[in-house]
Coordinates of C-alpha atoms in Angstrom, one line a residue:
X1 CA 0.0 0.0 0.0
X2 CA 1.5 3.4 -1.0
X3 CA 2.5 5.7 1.9
X4 CA 0.2 8.5 0.6
X5 CA -2.8 6.2 1.0
X6 CA -2.0 5.4 4.6
X7 CA -1.4 9.1 5.3
X8 CA -4.7 10.0 3.7
X9 CA -6.6 7.4 5.7
X10 CA -5.1 8.7 9.0
X11 CA -6.0 12.3 8.1
X12 CA -9.6 11.2 7.3
X13 CA -10.0 9.3 10.5
X14 CA -8.6 12.2 12.5
X15 CA -11.0 14.6 10.9
X16 CA -14.0 12.3 11.6
X17 CA -13.2 12.2 15.3
X18 CA -12.3 15.9 15.5
X19 CA -15.6 16.9 13.9
X20 CA -17.8 14.5 15.9
X21 CA -19.8 16.2 18.7
X22 CA -18.4 15.2 22.1
X23 CA -22.0 14.9 23.4
X24 CA -22.2 11.5 21.7
X25 CA -19.4 10.1 23.8
X26 CA -18.9 12.1 27.0
X27 CA -20.9 13.3 30.0
X28 CA -21.7 17.0 29.7
X29 CA -22.1 19.6 32.4
X30 CA -25.1 21.9 31.9
X31 CA -27.1 24.6 33.6
X32 CA -30.9 24.4 33.7
X33 CA -32.7 27.3 32.0
X34 CA -36.2 26.1 32.4
X35 CA -38.2 23.0 33.5
X36 CA -41.0 22.3 31.1
X37 CA -42.6 19.4 32.9
X38 CA -41.7 16.5 35.1
X39 CA -39.5 14.8 32.5
X40 CA -38.4 17.6 30.2
X41 CA -36.1 20.7 30.6
X42 CA -34.2 23.2 28.6
X43 CA -30.5 23.5 29.5
X44 CA -27.4 25.4 28.4
X45 CA -24.4 23.2 27.5
X46 CA -21.5 25.6 26.8
X47 CA -22.8 28.0 24.2
X48 CA -25.7 25.9 23.0
X49 CA -29.2 25.4 24.3
X50 CA -30.8 22.0 24.2
X51 CA -34.1 20.4 25.2
X52 CA -33.5 17.3 27.4
X53 CA -35.9 14.4 27.9
X54 CA -35.0 12.5 31.1
X55 CA -34.4 9.0 29.9
X56 CA -36.5 6.1 31.1
X57 CA -39.2 8.1 32.9
X58 CA -42.7 9.4 32.0
X59 CA -44.2 12.2 34.0
X60 CA -47.9 12.9 34.1
X61 CA -48.9 15.4 31.3
X62 CA -49.6 19.1 32.2
X63 CA -52.1 19.1 29.4
X64 CA -53.5 15.7 28.4
X65 CA -53.8 15.4 24.6
X66 CA -57.3 13.9 24.7
X67 CA -59.0 15.8 27.6
X68 CA -56.9 19.0 27.5
X69 CA -56.6 19.0 31.3
X70 CA -53.6 18.3 33.6
X71 CA -53.1 14.7 34.6
X72 CA -53.1 13.8 38.2
X73 CA -49.7 14.7 39.9
X74 CA -48.3 16.6 36.8
X75 CA -47.9 19.9 38.6
X76 CA -46.2 18.1 41.6
X77 CA -43.8 16.3 39.2
X78 CA -42.8 19.6 37.5
X79 CA -42.3 21.3 40.9
X80 CA -40.2 18.5 42.2
X81 CA -37.9 18.6 39.1
X82 CA -37.6 22.4 39.4
X83 CA -36.7 22.0 43.1
X84 CA -34.1 19.3 42.3
X85 CA -32.4 21.5 39.7
X86 CA -32.8 25.0 41.0
X87 CA -29.5 26.9 41.0
X88 CA -27.5 23.7 40.4
X89 CA -25.2 22.5 37.7
X90 CA -26.2 19.1 36.4
X91 CA -24.4 16.4 34.5
X92 CA -26.0 14.8 31.4
X93 CA -25.2 11.2 30.8
X94 CA -25.9 9.3 27.6
X95 CA -27.2 5.7 27.8
X96 CA -25.1 3.4 25.5
X97 CA -28.2 1.3 24.8
X98 CA -30.3 4.2 23.6
X99 CA -30.4 6.6 20.7
X100 CA -29.1 10.2 21.2
X101 CA -32.3 12.0 20.5
X102 CA -36.1 11.3 20.5
X103 CA -38.5 11.9 17.7
X104 CA -38.9 15.5 18.9
X105 CA -35.2 16.3 18.7
X106 CA -34.7 16.3 22.5
X107 CA -31.5 14.8 23.9
X108 CA -32.2 11.6 25.8
X109 CA -30.2 11.6 29.0
X110 CA -29.8 10.5 32.6
X111 CA -29.5 13.7 34.6
X112 CA -27.3 13.8 37.6
X113 CA -27.6 16.5 40.3
X114 CA -24.2 18.1 40.4
X115 CA -20.9 17.4 38.7
X116 CA -19.1 14.9 41.0
X117 CA -19.0 11.1 40.9
X118 CA -21.3 11.0 43.9
X119 CA -24.0 13.0 42.0
X120 CA -27.4 11.4 42.3
X121 CA -29.6 10.4 39.3
X122 CA -32.6 12.6 39.2
X123 CA -34.3 10.1 36.9
X124 CA -34.1 7.4 39.5
X125 CA -35.0 9.8 42.4
X126 CA -38.2 10.8 40.6
X127 CA -39.1 7.2 40.1
X128 CA -38.3 6.0 43.6
X129 CA -40.3 8.9 45.2
X130 CA -43.3 8.3 42.9
X131 CA -43.3 11.5 40.9
X132 CA -43.0 9.7 37.6
X133 CA -43.6 6.3 36.0
X134 CA -41.0 4.2 34.3
X135 CA -41.1 4.7 30.5
X136 CA -40.7 1.1 29.5
X137 CA -41.4 1.4 25.7
X138 CA -37.7 1.4 24.9
X139 CA -34.7 -0.4 26.3
X140 CA -32.2 1.5 28.4
X141 CA -29.4 0.4 30.6
X142 CA -31.0 1.1 34.0
X143 CA -34.5 -0.2 33.1
X144 CA -34.5 -3.1 35.6
X145 CA -33.3 -0.8 38.4
X146 CA -36.0 1.7 37.6
X147 CA -38.7 -1.0 37.5
X148 CA -37.7 -2.2 40.9
X149 CA -37.8 1.3 42.3
X150 CA -41.2 1.9 40.7
X151 CA -42.6 -1.3 42.3
X152 CA -41.4 -0.2 45.7
X153 CA -42.9 3.3 45.2
X154 CA -46.2 1.7 44.2
X155 CA -46.2 -0.7 47.2
X156 CA -45.5 2.2 49.6
X157 CA -48.0 4.4 47.7
X158 CA -45.5 7.2 47.3
X159 CA -46.3 10.2 45.2
X160 CA -48.7 9.6 42.3
X161 CA -49.2 6.0 43.4
X162 CA -51.0 7.3 46.5
X163 CA -52.5 10.5 45.3
X164 CA -53.8 9.2 42.0
X165 CA -54.6 5.6 42.9
X166 CA -58.2 5.7 41.7
X167 CA -57.2 7.4 38.4
X168 CA -54.3 5.0 37.5

C-alpha cells in the first residue's frame, strides 16, 4: 500500500473524530434554564441550548392530549424537578443502549444533580419517590433498576401511586 494512501486514511479518520460532537461520547455539564414538565427541561451546555428528555421516565402530562386538562400529579412532578435542579449545575449522561435524540429532537439523558462522581440520578430519584412512572417502551441500561424502584414506590403508595390511585 502506498505511503500516501496510509497518510490520507489517517487524516480522514482524525477529521471524523475531530468533527464529531463530544456529546455523543462524554458526559456534559449543563445549567438548567427552564423546567417544562416532570421529564423535560431546557439547558445550556457551553454555548448551545438543548431540550433534554430525562431518559427512562414518564411524568404525568400538564395538558392531556385527549382531555386538554392536567393529569393527576403533573404539577407536583414539575415542581419536584424544578426543586431538584434550582441553582445547580447538572451532568447529562448518555445511555449506551439508547439513541441520542427522541422523535422531537430532544437529547435523551440521565440527569445527575451536580458534577461529582457521587452525584445522584434525578431520573431514579423521581421514580423512587413516585413523581413519575418508568417509561418502558424502549430499552435502556438502567431499566431493571427503575422498574424495581417503581414497584417499591407503588407498594409504599409514594407520590402519584397514593394521590392518584383511583385514576391509574
